[in-house]
Short mmCIF file of C-alpha atoms and ligand atoms in Angstrom, two decimals:
data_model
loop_
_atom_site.label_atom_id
_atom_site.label_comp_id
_atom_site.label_asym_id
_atom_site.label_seq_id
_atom_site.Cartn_x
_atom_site.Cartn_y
_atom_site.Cartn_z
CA UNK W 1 0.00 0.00 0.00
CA UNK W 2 1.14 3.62 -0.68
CA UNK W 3 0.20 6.43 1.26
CA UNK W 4 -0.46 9.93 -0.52
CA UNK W 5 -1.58 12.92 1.75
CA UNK W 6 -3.04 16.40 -0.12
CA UNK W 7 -1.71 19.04 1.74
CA UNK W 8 -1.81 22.75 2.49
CA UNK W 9 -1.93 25.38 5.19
CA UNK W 10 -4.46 27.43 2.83
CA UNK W 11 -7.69 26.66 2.68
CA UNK W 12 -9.89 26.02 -0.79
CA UNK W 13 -6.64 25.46 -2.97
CA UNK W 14 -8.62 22.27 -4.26
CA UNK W 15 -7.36 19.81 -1.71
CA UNK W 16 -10.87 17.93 -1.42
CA UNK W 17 -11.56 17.93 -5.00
CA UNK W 18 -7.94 17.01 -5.68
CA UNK W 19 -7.80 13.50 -3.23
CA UNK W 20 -11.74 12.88 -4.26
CA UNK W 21 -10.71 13.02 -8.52
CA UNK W 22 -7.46 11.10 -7.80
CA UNK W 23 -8.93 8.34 -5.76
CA UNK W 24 -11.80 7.86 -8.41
CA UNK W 25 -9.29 7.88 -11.14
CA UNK W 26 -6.99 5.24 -8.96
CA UNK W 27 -10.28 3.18 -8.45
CA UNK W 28 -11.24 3.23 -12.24
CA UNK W 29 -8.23 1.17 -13.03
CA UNK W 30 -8.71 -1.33 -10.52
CA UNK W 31 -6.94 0.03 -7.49
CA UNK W 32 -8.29 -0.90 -3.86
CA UNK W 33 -8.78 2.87 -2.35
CA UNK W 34 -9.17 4.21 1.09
CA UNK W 35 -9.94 7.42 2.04
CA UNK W 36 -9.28 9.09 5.39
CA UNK W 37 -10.66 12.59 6.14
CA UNK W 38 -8.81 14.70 8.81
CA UNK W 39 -10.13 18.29 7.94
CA UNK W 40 -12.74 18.51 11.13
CA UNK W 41 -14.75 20.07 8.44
CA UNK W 42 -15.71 16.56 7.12
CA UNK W 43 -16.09 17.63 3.29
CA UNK W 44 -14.79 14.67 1.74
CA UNK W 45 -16.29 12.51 4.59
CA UNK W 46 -19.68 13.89 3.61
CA UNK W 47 -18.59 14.06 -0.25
CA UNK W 48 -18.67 10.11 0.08
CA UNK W 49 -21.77 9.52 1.89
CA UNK W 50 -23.40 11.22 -1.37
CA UNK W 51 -21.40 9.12 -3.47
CA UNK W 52 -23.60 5.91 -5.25
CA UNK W 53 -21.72 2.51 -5.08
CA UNK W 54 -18.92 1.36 -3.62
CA UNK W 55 -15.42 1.91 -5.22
CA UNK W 56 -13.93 3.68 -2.46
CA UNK W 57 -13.65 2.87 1.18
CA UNK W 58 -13.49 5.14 4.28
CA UNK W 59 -11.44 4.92 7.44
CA UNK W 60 -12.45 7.24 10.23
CA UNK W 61 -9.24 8.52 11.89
CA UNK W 62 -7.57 11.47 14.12
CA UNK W 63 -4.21 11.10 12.62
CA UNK W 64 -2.67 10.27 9.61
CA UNK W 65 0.17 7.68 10.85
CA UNK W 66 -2.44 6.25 13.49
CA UNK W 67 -4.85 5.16 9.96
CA UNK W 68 -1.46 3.78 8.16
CA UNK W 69 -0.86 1.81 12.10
CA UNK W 70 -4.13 0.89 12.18
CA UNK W 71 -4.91 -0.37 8.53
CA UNK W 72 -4.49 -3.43 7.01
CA UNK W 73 -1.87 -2.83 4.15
CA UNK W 74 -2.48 -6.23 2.11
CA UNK W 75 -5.89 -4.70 1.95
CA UNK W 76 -5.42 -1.70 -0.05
CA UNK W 77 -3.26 -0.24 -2.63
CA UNK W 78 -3.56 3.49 -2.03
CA UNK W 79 -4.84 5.71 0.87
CA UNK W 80 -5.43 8.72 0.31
CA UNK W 81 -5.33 11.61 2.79
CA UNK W 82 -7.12 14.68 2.98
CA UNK W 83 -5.90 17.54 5.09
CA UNK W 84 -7.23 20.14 7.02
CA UNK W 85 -5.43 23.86 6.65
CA UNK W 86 -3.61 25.76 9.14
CA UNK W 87 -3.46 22.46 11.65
CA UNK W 88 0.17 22.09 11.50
CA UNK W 89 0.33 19.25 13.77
CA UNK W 90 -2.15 17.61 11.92
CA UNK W 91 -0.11 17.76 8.28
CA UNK W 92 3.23 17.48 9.69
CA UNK W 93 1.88 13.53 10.80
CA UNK W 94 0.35 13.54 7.75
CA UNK W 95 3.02 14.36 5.68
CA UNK W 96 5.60 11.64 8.04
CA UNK W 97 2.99 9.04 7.33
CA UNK W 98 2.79 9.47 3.33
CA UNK W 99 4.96 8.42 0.13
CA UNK W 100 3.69 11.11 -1.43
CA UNK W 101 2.88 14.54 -0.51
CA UNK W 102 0.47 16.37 -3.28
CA UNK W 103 0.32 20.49 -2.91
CA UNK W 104 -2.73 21.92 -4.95
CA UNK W 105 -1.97 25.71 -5.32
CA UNK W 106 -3.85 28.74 -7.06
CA UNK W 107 -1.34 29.92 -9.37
CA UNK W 108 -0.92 32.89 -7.47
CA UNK W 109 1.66 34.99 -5.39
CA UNK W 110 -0.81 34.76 -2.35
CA UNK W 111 -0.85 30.85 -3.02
CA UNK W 112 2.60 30.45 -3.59
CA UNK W 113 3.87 31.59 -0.21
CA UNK W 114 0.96 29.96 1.46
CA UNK W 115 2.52 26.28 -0.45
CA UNK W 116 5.93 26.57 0.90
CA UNK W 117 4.82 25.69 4.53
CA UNK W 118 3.66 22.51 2.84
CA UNK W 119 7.27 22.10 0.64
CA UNK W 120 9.48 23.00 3.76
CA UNK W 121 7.34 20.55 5.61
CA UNK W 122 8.26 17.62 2.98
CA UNK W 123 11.63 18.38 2.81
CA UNK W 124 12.35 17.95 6.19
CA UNK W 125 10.61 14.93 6.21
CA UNK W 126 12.45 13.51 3.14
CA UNK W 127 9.02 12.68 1.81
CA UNK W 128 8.52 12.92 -2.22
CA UNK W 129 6.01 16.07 -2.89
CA UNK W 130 4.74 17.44 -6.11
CA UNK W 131 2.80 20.90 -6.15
CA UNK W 132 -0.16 20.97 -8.53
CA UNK W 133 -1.28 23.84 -10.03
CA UNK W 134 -5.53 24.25 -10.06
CA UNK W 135 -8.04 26.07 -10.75
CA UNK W 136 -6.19 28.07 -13.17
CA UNK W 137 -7.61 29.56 -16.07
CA UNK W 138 -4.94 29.01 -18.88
CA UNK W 139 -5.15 31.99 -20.90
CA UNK W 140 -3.94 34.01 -17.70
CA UNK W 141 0.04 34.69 -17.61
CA UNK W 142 0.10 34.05 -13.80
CA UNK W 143 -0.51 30.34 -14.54
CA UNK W 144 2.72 29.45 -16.66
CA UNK W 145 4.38 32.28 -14.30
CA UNK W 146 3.85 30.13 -11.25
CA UNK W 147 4.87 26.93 -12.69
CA UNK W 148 8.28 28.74 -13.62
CA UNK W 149 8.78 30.45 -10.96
CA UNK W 150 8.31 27.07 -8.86
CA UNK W 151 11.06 24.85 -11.39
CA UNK W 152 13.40 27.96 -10.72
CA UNK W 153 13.14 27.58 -6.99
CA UNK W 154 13.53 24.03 -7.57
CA UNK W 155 10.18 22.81 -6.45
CA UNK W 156 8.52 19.72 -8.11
CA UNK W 157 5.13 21.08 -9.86
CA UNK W 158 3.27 19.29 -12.05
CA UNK W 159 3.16 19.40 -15.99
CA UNK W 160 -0.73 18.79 -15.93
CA UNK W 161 -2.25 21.89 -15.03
CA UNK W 162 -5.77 21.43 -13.68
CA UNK W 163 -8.38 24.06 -14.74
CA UNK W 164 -11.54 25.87 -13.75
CA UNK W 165 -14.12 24.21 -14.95
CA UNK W 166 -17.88 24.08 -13.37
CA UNK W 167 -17.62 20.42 -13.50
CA UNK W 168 -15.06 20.47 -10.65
CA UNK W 169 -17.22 22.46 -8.36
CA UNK W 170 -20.73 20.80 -9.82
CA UNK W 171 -19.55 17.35 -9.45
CA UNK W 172 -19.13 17.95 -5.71
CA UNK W 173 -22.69 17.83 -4.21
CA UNK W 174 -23.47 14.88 -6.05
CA UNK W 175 -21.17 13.15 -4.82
CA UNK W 176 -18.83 12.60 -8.13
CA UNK W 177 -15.79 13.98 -9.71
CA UNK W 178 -15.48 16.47 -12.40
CA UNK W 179 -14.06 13.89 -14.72
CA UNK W 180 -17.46 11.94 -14.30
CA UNK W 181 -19.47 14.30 -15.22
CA UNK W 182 -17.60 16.77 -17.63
CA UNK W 183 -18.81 16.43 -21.02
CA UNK W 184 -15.89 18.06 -22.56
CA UNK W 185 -13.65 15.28 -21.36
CA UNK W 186 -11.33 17.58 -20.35
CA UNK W 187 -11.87 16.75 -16.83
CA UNK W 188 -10.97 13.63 -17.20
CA UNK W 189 -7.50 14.23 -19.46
CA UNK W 190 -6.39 16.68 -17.04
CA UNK W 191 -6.68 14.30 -13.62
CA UNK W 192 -5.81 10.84 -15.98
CA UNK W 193 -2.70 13.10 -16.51
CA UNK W 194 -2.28 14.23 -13.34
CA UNK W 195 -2.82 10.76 -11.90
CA UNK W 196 -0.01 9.38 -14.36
CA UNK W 197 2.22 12.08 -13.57
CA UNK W 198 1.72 11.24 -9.71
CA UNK W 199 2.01 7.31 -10.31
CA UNK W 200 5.86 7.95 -12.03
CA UNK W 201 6.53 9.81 -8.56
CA UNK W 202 5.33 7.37 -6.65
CA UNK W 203 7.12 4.39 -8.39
CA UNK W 204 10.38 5.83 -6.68
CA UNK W 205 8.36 7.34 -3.12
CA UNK W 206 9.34 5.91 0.12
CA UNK W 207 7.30 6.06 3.04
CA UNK W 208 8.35 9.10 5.39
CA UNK W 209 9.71 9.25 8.71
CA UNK W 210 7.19 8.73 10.94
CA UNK W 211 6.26 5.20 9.91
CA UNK W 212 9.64 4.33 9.46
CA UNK W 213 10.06 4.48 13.64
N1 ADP P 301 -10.37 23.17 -10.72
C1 ADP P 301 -11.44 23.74 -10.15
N2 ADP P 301 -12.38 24.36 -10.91
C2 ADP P 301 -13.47 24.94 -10.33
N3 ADP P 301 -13.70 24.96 -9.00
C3 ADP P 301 -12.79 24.36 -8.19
C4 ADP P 301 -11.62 23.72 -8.72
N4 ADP P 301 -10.91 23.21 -7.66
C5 ADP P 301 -11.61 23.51 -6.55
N5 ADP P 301 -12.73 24.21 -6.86
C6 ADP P 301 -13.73 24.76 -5.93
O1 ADP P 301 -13.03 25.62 -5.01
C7 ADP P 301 -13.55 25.45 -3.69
C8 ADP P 301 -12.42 24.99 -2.76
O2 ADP P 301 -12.04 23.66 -3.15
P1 ADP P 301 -11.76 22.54 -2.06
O3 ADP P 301 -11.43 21.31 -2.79
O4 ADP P 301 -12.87 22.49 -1.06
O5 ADP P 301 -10.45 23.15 -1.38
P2 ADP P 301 -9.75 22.76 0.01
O6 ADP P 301 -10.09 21.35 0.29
O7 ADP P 301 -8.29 22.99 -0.25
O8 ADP P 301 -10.29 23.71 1.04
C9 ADP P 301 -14.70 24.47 -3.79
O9 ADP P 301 -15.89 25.20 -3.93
C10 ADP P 301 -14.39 23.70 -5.06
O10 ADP P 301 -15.55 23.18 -5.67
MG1 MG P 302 -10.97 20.46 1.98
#
């Protein structure tokens, strides 16, 4: 099993609709997927409960590395772990307990600053990150702007860049993902790359500190 925790210290960066996308894509090809939901908020908790069938299963938990002790790791091939902002506590474990750290990010100076909490974090913890640009709007110069100025400072980012689209947001309240329900297919090419991008990372991740003691 491999551990992958969505983190930031900013809130609505896209970190729900990021780990909810991914784990549907993971599931689509066959991948046994648990969630865990630490943001007290309970959005992806409740995301799932409007979710039809059965592709993904939920683990309630107050920490990240006590739901990677407490699981049973022949049982699954991913969790994924959704974070709540500002609780640094809460996604320094996280971030101990993953292989993978992901860091959704406006592509913005505000957002920017606000992500390198998150990439300071991982490097300390020797744990494999990879900032993801979203909701960007593509036209706009700030968007190829932030993924340069995030290679320059020698931060992994993503190629895919994930959009605004309405399906993102829509998709939420019933309980899907934008890819499921955006016509365009876009949806689904961005996160299918994302997801590909993520699973190259991966291949080489090693779980972090905190589950190694
Ligand atoms: N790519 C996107 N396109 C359109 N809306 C988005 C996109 N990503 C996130 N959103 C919307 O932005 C808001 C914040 O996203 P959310 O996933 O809840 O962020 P976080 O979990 O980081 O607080 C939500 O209303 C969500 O539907
Ligand atoms: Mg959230």
């Amino acid at each position: 099993m491999q551990v992958i925790s969505i983190v930031s210290s900013k809130g609505g960066v896209g970190k729900t609709t990021l780990t909810s996308a991914l784990a549907v894509m993971a599931a689509s090809e066959g991948k046994r997927v648990a969630l865990v939901d630490l943001d007290p908020q309970g959005s992806l908790e409740s995301w799932l409960d409007r979710r039809a069938g059965d592709d993904l299963s939920f683990m309630d938990a107050e920490k990240a590395s006590e739901a990677v002790d407490e699981i049973d790791e022949a049982q699954y091939d991913l969790l994924f772990i959704d974070t709540p902002p500002a609780f640094i506590t809460t996604i320094e474990d996280a971030i101990g307990a993953s292989d993978l750290v992901i860091i959704p990010l406006r592509a913005s100076a505000l957002d920017i600053l606000a992500s390198e909490d998150a990439v300071l974090m991982a490097r300390a913890a020797d744990v494999a990150h990879l900032c993801v640009i979203n909701d960007a709007e593509s036209r706009w110069k700030t968007t190829e702007a932030a993924s340069k100025y995030l290679s320059a400072a020698k931060v992994p980012v993503a190629k895919t860049i994930v959009t605004h689209r309405a399906a993102y947001l829509g998709a939420m309240t019933a309980g899907k993902t934008g890819p499921e329900i955006d016509k365009t297919g876009t949806a689904r090419d961005e996160i299918s790359g994302l997801w590909s991008e993520i699973k190259a990372v991966l291949a080489k991740a090693k779980r972090g500190a905190k589950s190694r003691v």
